[in-house]
């Protein structure tokens, strides 16, 4: 009975992944420009999207916490309404608020929209090369529990316990998502990353859920690997990995490790998938306040996240064009921002990509 | 041709002297026997001596082959020791997948307590095994609080990064490896990560003492205190407090995800790193992967009284067991570290130099290093160098 209920809860969110939108419908997407370089790179993305004639209209909102009637700081209701209506969001970098009373905005967004899976495709960027040339993998990280539950206690003076929480529901949800993602995106293999030899019950439960999901998706290969073995092999030969699914902490570390393999957070896209079809795509780099407003920022990470969003929506042709234009611009090397080793301005880089996109039609 | 040989010989000499000197303080190299165990005695007021089993000039060391490639590698270690004339007798203890009940564990524990030191392969833990990781339990029972992995770029081994020279000091007995888990209701599991001020301070002090002893300049504490504010916050605070006692050593802290990113882009920036248990596992494996993999990195687990030497990445090598392709370097280097620990410095150097010569000069590489050699071929080459030296 419980499993039937669970299954019916899971099915809708999985089914919406397959929903196709006709190119005639203009879809409204919530845009959270963010802080620092956020507004500039968001504007750049909007410019490129209009050059590509993507059928999207943007609804910009501000997520700076406001004091509610009860004195607690919350995300403004307007932002929440917008997301609930549109179900899709694109988010720039947010500055971490300092001082008491302000919740972590990323955490608040995650809780509000039950963003349970964080997806980071890591592909070597041609033309912006690191010592790792053949990376093409996706890390899928459980986003709501695990080591980041925030449950900590001081038992006695000098002894602290942090609780890592693993539930069957969340593990099953992210495992199902991983296999569906693999199927939808033509990936061959899903690897579950764990440390079940040490944390037998918790990672054991996670692994059990992954194995159960693998049984239901026999067309996708499945294997399990210890976290330390993954790290060891990843830095020697990243091409052996395809899709990786793991609990929260390992996912945090491994996704940043993989971002480092392809060149850092400035070129890494990221998407957060929630229940009921909600999804927020974001750039994961910082707000770079030192270059904000100087037309020096690199919009690649946010652009690639927006491309991820297009694929999620089924607008694959637009996604392909924009991504191709972006990679070609980087590969040609004439018009690159400073962090990619060039000397161009953000606006010049954006214009070059727009030019390429328009030329493709 | 001659100049090429001369140049590579001088590179080799510099590397070998660096490699062996790194295990001891540069300044005290000539001042007599120094053992690794003396390092941690410095920071503690405990009067308990490091345990040794030595009688009539011969040492007894516990040998636990474990699973996977353990048994074959231990056979090779024994052979090399024979040719090197090492005055060590091994007390062999069976602790593996088949011998893993409480009695076998008790025997293993007693053997290490009796002899003080052990050379160990990895015991495989089945995911459904009732006992949990015996490796971790052994470390906790013997209070081997520091796992020390020295990672260096090896000339002649093709890797993407060069000039890596990092020592990873990992807290070995608490943190995520506390083995405290419970299922509150079906489908909801809690796993406790324990951080204590006492153990965090102890490992921090060990790391700073190590840095001073070995002429290192910087200690980096790795944590996730922005999320685990109390747990990792406590660890970081303890490291900070200890760093104040060592003003001559630079101290910095780094968040684990940024650290992983930095390790794969610019690993040369790191010197000594001190980490809690799980992060130490991750960073240790990343570092080993960057410099050649599990075949070349030795590891040691140091406690106040006991020490266990093993491969740095603690793999059992199940998939390559019995195929004669395992790289024996890591285990041989670990055995050399063990000899140094018990005071047999000249034998230690003899074996270590031979292994390094085989990898760097002779370039006899097993498949993990991109070569075609078998384990036996590597071992024979090591023995060849050992015999050459002992004849002189």
mmCIF file of N, CA, C and O in Angstrom, chain A residues 193-195 225-232 246 250-251 253-254, chain B residues 278 281-282 285:
data_model
loop_
_atom_site.group_PDB
_atom_site.id
_atom_site.type_symbol
_atom_site.label_atom_id
_atom_site.label_comp_id
_atom_site.label_asym_id
_atom_site.label_seq_id
_atom_site.Cartn_x
_atom_site.Cartn_y
_atom_site.Cartn_z
ATOM 1 N N UNK A 193 27.737 5.834 -5.939
ATOM 2 C CA UNK A 193 28.952 6.090 -5.163
ATOM 3 C C UNK A 193 28.596 6.071 -3.678
ATOM 4 O O UNK A 193 27.671 6.750 -3.257
ATOM 5 N N UNK A 194 29.336 5.314 -2.899
ATOM 6 C CA UNK A 194 28.919 5.111 -1.507
ATOM 7 C C UNK A 194 30.100 4.740 -0.640
ATOM 8 O O UNK A 194 31.229 4.561 -1.129
ATOM 9 N N UNK A 195 29.850 4.622 0.641
ATOM 10 C CA UNK A 195 30.872 4.087 1.542
ATOM 11 C C UNK A 195 30.204 3.090 2.465
ATOM 12 O O UNK A 195 30.283 3.198 3.684
ATOM 13 N N UNK A 225 30.475 1.719 -6.656
ATOM 14 C CA UNK A 225 31.898 1.902 -6.400
ATOM 15 C C UNK A 225 32.077 2.680 -5.103
ATOM 16 O O UNK A 225 31.318 3.604 -4.825
ATOM 17 N N UNK A 226 33.096 2.312 -4.354
ATOM 18 C CA UNK A 226 33.387 3.069 -3.150
ATOM 19 C C UNK A 226 33.855 4.477 -3.512
ATOM 20 O O UNK A 226 34.541 4.676 -4.508
ATOM 21 N N UNK A 227 33.530 5.408 -2.631
ATOM 22 C CA UNK A 227 33.869 6.806 -2.862
ATOM 23 C C UNK A 227 35.362 6.996 -3.071
ATOM 24 O O UNK A 227 35.789 7.736 -3.965
ATOM 25 N N UNK A 228 36.190 6.331 -2.239
ATOM 26 C CA UNK A 228 37.628 6.534 -2.379
ATOM 27 C C UNK A 228 38.150 5.963 -3.697
ATOM 28 O O UNK A 228 39.036 6.561 -4.327
ATOM 29 N N UNK A 229 37.584 4.845 -4.126
ATOM 30 C CA UNK A 229 37.996 4.287 -5.413
ATOM 31 C C UNK A 229 37.597 5.217 -6.552
ATOM 32 O O UNK A 229 38.362 5.395 -7.512
ATOM 33 N N UNK A 230 36.406 5.827 -6.438
ATOM 34 C CA UNK A 230 35.975 6.772 -7.478
ATOM 35 C C UNK A 230 36.955 7.932 -7.560
ATOM 36 O O UNK A 230 37.378 8.327 -8.646
ATOM 37 N N UNK A 231 37.328 8.488 -6.393
ATOM 38 C CA UNK A 231 38.278 9.614 -6.386
ATOM 39 C C UNK A 231 39.608 9.210 -7.014
ATOM 40 O O UNK A 231 40.171 9.939 -7.828
ATOM 41 N N UNK A 232 40.076 8.024 -6.616
ATOM 42 C CA UNK A 232 41.358 7.532 -7.123
ATOM 43 C C UNK A 232 41.310 7.392 -8.645
ATOM 44 O O UNK A 232 42.204 7.844 -9.356
ATOM 45 N N UNK A 246 24.814 9.851 -5.991
ATOM 46 C CA UNK A 246 25.337 9.689 -4.633
ATOM 47 C C UNK A 246 24.619 10.571 -3.620
ATOM 48 O O UNK A 246 23.930 11.504 -4.002
ATOM 49 N N UNK A 250 28.978 13.401 -0.487
ATOM 50 C CA UNK A 250 29.874 12.883 -1.534
ATOM 51 C C UNK A 250 29.607 13.625 -2.833
ATOM 52 O O UNK A 250 30.523 13.922 -3.599
ATOM 53 N N UNK A 251 28.320 13.936 -3.053
ATOM 54 C CA UNK A 251 27.948 14.648 -4.265
ATOM 55 C C UNK A 251 28.536 16.033 -4.299
ATOM 56 O O UNK A 251 29.013 16.484 -5.337
ATOM 57 N N UNK A 253 31.288 17.079 -2.863
ATOM 58 C CA UNK A 253 32.728 16.997 -3.097
ATOM 59 C C UNK A 253 33.031 16.547 -4.517
ATOM 60 O O UNK A 253 33.831 17.152 -5.231
ATOM 61 N N UNK A 254 32.361 15.483 -4.951
ATOM 62 C CA UNK A 254 32.656 14.947 -6.283
ATOM 63 C C UNK A 254 32.243 15.912 -7.382
ATOM 64 O O UNK A 254 32.936 16.032 -8.390
ATOM 65 N N UNK B 278 36.848 11.198 7.098
ATOM 66 C CA UNK B 278 36.330 10.966 5.746
ATOM 67 C C UNK B 278 37.024 11.842 4.712
ATOM 68 O O UNK B 278 37.403 11.371 3.637
ATOM 69 N N UNK B 281 40.248 10.472 3.777
ATOM 70 C CA UNK B 281 40.110 9.355 2.845
ATOM 71 C C UNK B 281 40.012 9.864 1.418
ATOM 72 O O UNK B 281 40.712 9.394 0.517
ATOM 73 N N UNK B 282 39.158 10.874 1.220
ATOM 74 C CA UNK B 282 38.923 11.407 -0.123
ATOM 75 C C UNK B 282 40.187 12.064 -0.669
ATOM 76 O O UNK B 282 40.660 11.747 -1.762
ATOM 77 N N UNK B 285 43.058 9.698 -1.440
ATOM 78 C CA UNK B 285 42.895 8.958 -2.690
ATOM 79 C C UNK B 285 43.092 9.838 -3.904
ATOM 80 O O UNK B 285 43.650 9.405 -4.914
#
